[in-house]
Coordinates of N, CA and C in Angstrom, one line a residue:
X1 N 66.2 -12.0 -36.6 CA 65.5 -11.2 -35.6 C 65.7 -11.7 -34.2
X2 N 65.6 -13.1 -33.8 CA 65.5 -13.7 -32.7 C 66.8 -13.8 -32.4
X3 N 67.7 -14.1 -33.4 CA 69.3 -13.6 -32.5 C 69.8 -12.3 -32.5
X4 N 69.5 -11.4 -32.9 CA 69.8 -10.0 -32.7 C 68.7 -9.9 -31.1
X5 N 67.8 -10.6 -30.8 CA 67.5 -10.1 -29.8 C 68.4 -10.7 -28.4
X6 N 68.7 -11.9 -28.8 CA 69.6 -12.6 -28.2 C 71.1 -12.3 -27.4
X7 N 71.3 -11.5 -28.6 CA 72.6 -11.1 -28.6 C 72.7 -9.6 -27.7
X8 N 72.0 -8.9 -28.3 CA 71.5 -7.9 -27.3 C 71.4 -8.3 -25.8
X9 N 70.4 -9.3 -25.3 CA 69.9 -9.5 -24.2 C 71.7 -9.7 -23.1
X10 N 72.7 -10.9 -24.2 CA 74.0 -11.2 -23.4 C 74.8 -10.4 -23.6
X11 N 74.9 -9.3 -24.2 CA 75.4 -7.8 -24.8 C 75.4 -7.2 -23.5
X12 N 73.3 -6.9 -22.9 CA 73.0 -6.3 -21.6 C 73.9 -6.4 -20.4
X13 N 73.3 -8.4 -20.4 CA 73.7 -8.9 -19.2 C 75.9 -8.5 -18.4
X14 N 76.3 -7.9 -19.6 CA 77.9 -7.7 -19.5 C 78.8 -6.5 -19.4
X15 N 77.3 -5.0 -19.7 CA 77.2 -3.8 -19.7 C 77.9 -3.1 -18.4
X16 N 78.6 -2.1 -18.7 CA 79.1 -0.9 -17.5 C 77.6 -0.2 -17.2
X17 N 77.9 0.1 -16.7 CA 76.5 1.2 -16.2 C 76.7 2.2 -17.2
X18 N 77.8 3.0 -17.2 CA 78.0 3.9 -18.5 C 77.8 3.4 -19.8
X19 N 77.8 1.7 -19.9 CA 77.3 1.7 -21.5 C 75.9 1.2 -21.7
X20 N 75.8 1.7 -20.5 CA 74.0 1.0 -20.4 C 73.3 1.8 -20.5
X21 N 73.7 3.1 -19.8 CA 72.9 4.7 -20.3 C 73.3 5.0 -21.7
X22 N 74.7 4.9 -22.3 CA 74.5 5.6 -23.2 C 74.2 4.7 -24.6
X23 N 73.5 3.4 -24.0 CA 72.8 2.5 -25.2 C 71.4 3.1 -24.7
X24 N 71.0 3.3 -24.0 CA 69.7 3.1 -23.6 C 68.8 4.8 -23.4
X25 N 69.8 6.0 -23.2 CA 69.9 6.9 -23.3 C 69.1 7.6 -21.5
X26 N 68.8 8.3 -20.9 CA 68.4 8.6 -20.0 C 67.4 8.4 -19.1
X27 N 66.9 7.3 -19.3 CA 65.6 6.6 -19.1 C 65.7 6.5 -17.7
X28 N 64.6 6.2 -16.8 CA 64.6 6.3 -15.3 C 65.3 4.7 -15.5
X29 N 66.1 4.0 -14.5 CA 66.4 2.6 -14.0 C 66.3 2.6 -12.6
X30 N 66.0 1.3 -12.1 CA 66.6 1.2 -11.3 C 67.1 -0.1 -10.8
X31 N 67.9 -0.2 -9.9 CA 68.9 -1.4 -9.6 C 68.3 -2.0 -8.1
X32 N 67.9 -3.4 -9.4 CA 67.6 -4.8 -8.5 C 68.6 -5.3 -7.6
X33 N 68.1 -5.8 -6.4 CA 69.1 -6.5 -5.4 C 70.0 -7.5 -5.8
X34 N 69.8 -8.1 -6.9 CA 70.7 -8.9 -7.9 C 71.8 -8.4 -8.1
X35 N 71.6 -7.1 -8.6 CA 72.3 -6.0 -9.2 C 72.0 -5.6 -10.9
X36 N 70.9 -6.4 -11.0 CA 70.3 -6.0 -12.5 C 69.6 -4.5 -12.3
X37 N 69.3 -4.3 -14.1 CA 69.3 -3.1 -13.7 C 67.6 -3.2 -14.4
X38 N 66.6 -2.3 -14.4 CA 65.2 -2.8 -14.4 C 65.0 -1.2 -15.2
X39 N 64.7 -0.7 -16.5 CA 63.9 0.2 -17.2 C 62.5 0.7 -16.5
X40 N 62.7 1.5 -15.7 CA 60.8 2.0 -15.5 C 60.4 2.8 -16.2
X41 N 59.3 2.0 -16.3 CA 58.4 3.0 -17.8 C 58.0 4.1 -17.5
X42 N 57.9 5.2 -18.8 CA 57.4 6.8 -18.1 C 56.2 6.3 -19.0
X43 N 55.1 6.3 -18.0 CA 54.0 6.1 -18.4 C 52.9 7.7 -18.9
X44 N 53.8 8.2 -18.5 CA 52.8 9.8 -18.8 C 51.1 9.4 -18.8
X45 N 50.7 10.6 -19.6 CA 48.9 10.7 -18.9 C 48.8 9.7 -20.4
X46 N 47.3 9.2 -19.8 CA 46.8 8.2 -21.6 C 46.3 8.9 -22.6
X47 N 46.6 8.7 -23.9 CA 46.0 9.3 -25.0 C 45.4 8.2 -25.7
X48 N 44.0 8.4 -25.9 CA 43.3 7.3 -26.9 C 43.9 7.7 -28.1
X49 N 43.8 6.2 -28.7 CA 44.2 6.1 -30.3 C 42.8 6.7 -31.2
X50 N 42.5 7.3 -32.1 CA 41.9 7.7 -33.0 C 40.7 6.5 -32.8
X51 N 39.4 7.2 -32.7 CA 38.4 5.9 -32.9 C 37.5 6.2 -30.8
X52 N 39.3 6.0 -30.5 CA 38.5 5.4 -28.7 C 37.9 6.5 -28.4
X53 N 36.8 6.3 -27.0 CA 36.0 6.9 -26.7 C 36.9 7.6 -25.2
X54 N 36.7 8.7 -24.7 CA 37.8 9.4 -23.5 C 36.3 10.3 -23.0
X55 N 36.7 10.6 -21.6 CA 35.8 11.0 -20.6 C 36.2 12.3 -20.5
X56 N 35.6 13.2 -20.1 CA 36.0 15.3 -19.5 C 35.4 15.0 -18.2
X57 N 36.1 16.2 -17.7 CA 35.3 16.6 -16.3 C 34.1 16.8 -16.2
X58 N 33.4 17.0 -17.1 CA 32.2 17.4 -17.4 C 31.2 16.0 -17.8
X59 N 32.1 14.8 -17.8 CA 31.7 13.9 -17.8 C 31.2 13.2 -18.6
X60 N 31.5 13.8 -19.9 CA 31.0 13.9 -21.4 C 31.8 12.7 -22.1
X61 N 31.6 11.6 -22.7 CA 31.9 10.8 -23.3 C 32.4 10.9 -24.5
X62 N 33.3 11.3 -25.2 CA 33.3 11.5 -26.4 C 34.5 10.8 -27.3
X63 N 34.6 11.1 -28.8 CA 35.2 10.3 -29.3 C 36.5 10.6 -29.6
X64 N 37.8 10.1 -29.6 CA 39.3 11.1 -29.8 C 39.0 10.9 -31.5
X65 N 39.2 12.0 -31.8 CA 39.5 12.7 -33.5 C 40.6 12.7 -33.7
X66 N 41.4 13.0 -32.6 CA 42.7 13.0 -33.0 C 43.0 15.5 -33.4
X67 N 42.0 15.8 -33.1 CA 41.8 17.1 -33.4 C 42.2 18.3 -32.7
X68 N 42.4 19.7 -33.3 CA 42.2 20.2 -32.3 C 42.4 20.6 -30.7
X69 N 40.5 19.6 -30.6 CA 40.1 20.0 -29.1 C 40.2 18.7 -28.7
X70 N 40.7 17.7 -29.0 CA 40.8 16.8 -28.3 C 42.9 17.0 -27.8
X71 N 43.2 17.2 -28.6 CA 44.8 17.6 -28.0 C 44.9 19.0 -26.9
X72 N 43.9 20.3 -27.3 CA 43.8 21.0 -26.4 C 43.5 20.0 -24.8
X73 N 42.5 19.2 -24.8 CA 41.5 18.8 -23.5 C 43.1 17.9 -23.1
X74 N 43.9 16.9 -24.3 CA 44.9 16.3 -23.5 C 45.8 16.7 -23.0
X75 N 46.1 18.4 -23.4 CA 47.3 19.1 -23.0 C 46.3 19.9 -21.4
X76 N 45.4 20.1 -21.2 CA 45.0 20.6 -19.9 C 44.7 19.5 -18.9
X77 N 45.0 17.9 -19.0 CA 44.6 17.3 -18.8 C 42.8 16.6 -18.2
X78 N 42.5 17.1 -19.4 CA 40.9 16.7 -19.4 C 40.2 15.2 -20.2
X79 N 41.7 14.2 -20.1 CA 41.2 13.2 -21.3 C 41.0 12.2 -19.9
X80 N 40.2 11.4 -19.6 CA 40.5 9.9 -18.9 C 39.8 9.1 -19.2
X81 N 40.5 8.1 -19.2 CA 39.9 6.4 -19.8 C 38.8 6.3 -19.8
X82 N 38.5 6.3 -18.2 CA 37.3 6.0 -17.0 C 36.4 6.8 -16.9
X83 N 35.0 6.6 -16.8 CA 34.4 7.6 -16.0 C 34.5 8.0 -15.1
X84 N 34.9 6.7 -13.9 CA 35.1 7.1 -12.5 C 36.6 8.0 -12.8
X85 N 37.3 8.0 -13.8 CA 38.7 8.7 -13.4 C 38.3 10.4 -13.7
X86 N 37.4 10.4 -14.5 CA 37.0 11.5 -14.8 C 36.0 12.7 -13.3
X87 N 35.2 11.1 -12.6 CA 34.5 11.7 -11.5 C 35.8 12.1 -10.4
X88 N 36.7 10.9 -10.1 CA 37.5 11.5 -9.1 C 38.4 12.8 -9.2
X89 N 38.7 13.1 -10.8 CA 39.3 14.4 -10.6 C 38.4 15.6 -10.7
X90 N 36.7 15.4 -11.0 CA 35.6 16.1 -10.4 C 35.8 16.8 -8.6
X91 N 35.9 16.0 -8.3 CA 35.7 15.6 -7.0 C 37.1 16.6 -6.4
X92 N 38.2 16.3 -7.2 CA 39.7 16.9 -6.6 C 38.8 18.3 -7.0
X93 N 39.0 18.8 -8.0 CA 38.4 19.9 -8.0 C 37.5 20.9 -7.0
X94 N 36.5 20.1 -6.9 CA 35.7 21.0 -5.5 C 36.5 20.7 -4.1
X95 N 37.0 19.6 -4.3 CA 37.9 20.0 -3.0 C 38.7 21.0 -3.1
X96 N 39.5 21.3 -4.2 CA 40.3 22.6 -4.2 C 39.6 23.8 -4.0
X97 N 38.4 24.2 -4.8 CA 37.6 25.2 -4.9 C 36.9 25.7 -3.2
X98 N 36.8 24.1 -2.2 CA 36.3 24.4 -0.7 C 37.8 24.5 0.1
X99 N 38.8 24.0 -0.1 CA 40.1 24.9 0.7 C 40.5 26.5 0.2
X100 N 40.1 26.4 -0.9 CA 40.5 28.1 -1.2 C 39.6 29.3 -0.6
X101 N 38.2 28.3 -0.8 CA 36.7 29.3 0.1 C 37.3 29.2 1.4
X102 N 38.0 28.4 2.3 CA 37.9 28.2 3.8 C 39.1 28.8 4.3
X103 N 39.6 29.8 3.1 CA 40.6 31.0 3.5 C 42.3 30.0 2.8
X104 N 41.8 29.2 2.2 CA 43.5 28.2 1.2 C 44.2 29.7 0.9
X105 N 45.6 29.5 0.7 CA 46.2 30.1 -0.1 C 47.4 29.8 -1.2
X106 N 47.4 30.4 -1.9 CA 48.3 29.7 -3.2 C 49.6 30.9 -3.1
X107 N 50.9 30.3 -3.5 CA 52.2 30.8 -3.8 C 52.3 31.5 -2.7
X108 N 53.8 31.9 -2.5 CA 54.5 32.5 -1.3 C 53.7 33.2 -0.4
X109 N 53.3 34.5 -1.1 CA 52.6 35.4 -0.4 C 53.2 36.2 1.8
X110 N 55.0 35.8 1.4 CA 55.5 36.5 2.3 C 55.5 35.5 3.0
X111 N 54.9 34.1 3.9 CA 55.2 33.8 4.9 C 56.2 32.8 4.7
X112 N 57.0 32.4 5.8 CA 57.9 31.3 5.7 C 57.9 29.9 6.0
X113 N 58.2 29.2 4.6 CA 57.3 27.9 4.4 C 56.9 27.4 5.7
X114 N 58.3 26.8 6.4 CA 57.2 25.9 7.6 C 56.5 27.0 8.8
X115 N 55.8 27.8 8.6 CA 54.7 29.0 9.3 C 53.5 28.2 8.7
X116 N 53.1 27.0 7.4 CA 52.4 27.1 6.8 C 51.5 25.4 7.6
X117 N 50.5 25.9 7.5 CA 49.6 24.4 7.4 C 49.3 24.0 6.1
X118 N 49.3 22.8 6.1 CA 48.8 21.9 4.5 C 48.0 20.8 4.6
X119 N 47.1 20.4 4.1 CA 46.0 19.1 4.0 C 47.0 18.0 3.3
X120 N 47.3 17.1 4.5 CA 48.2 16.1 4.4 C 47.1 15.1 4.4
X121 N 47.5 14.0 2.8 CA 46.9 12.7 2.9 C 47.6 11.9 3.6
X122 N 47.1 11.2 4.4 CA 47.3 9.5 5.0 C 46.6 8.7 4.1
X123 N 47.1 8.4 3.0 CA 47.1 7.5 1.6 C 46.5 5.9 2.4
X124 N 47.3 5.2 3.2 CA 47.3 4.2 3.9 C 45.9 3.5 4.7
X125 N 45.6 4.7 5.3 CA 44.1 5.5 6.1 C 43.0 5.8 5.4
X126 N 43.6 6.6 4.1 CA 42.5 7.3 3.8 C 41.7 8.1 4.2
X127 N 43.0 9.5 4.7 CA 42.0 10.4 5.7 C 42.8 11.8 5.4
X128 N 42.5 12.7 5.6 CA 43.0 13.8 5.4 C 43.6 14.7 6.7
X129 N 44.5 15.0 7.3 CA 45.0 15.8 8.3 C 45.8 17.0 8.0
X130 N 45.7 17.7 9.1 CA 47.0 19.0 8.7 C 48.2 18.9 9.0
X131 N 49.0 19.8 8.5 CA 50.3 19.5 9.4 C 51.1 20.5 8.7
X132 N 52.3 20.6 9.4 CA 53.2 21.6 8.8 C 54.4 21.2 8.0
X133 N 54.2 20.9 6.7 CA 54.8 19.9 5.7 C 55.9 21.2 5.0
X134 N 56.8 20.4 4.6 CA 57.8 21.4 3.6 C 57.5 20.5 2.3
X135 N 56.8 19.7 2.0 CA 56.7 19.0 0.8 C 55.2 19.4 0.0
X136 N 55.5 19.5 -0.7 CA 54.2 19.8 -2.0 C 53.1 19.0 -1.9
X137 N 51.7 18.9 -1.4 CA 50.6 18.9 -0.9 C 49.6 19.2 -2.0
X138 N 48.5 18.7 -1.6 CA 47.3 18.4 -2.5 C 47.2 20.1 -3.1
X139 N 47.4 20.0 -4.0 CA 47.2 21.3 -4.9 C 48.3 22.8 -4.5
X140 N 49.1 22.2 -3.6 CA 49.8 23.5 -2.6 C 49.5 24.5 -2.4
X141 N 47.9 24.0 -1.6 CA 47.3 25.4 -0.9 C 47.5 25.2 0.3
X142 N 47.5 26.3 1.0 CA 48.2 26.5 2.4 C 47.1 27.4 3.1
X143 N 47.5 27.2 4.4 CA 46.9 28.2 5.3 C 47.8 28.0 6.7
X144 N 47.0 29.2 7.2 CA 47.6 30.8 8.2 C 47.5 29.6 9.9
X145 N 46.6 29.0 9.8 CA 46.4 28.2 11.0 C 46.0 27.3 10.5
X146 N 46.6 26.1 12.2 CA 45.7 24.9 11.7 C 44.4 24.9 12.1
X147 N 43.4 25.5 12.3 CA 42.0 24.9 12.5 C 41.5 25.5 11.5
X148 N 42.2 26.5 10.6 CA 41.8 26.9 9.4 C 42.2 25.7 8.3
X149 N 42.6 25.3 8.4 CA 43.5 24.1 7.6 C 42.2 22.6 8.4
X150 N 41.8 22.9 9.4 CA 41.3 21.7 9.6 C 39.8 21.9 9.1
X151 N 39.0 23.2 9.5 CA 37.7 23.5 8.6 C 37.6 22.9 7.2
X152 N 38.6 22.9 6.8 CA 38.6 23.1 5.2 C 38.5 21.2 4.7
X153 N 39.0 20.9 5.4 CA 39.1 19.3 5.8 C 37.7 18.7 5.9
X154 N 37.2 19.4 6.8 CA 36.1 19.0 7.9 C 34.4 19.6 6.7
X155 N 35.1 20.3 5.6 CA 34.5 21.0 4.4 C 33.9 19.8 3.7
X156 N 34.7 18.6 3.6 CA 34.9 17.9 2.2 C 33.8 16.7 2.4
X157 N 33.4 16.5 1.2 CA 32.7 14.9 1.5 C 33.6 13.7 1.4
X158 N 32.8 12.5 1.8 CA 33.6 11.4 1.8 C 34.6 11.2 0.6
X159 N 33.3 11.6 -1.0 CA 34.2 11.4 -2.3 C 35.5 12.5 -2.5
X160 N 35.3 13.3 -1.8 CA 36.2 14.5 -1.7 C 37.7 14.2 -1.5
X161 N 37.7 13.3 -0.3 CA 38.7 13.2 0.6 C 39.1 11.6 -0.1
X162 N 38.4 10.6 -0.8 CA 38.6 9.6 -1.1 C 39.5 9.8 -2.5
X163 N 39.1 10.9 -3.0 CA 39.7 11.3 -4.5 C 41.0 12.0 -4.0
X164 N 41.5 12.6 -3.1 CA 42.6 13.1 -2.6 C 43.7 12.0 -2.0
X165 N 43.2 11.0 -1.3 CA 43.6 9.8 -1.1 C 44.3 8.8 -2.0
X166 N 43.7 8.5 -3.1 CA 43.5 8.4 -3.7 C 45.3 8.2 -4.4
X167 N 45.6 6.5 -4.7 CA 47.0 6.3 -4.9 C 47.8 6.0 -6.2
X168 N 46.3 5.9 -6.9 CA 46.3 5.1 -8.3 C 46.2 3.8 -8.1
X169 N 46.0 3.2 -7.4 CA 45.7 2.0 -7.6 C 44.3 1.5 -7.2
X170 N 44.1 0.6 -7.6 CA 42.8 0.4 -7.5 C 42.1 -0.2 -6.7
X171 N 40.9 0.6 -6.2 CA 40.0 0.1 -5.0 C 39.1 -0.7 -4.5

């Protein structure tokens, strides 16, 4: 076992790039300044193992069965580790539900993308601004003006705008 892993590893170290995908098959890499080449994990969303206990929007604690409604909740993504992971995507929520009240709009609806304002995180800051982005934005709701786009901002609470901010990493 320990020389098959061996041999592999100086196998790697001597690889084309073409025999490195087609050992390894389409996996994200990327290439170290060395010129190694580094596997990044696709970490997708978490699924508890049978037994662990997973959080809903609703805030509900419950147990994965492995059933069902617990595959339903993980395919709508309603499963998180945390409670707090569960509160912050609470929180995303009514921030979406107060840009759509403050006139948000969703999908094309005729205008030409950059006509559009969008609630742009400053991740960095931690603050929320508008701006006229061509890139895909917190939920990609849009609006007609910016002071309409800034109301909607000016809408949210602290946890609101903190959950939008919000980088995955921890605070």
């Amino acid at each position: 076992m320990i020389e098959e892993r061996i041999e592999r590893r100086e196998r790697k170290k001597t690889m084309t790039l073409n025999e490195y995908i087609a050992e390894n098959g389409d996996k994200t890499i990327e290439i170290q300044d060395d010129g190694t080449i580094r596997v990044l994990e696709d970490k997708g969303p978490w699924k508890p193992e049978k037994g662990d206990y997973y959080y809903t929007v609703d805030l509900l604690a419950t147990s994965w069965d492995a059933d069902r409604t617990d595959y339903c909740r993980l395919e709508l993504g309603n499963v998180f580790q945390t409670r707090e992971e569960a509160e912050r995507m609470v929180h995303r929520l009514k921030a979406r539900k107060k840009f759509l009240d403050a006139g948000g709009h969703e999908g094309m609806d005729g205008l030409v993308f950059g006509d559009r304002y969008h609630v742009y995180p400053q991740r960095g800051d931690k603050i929320l601004m508008s701006a006229k982005e061509r890139n895909v934005t917190a939920f990609d709701i849009w609006f007609k003006t910016e002071a309409d786009c800034n109301r909607a901002i000016d809408s949210l609470t602290k946890d609101e705008v903190a959950a939008l901010c919000w980088t995955g990493d921890e605070e």
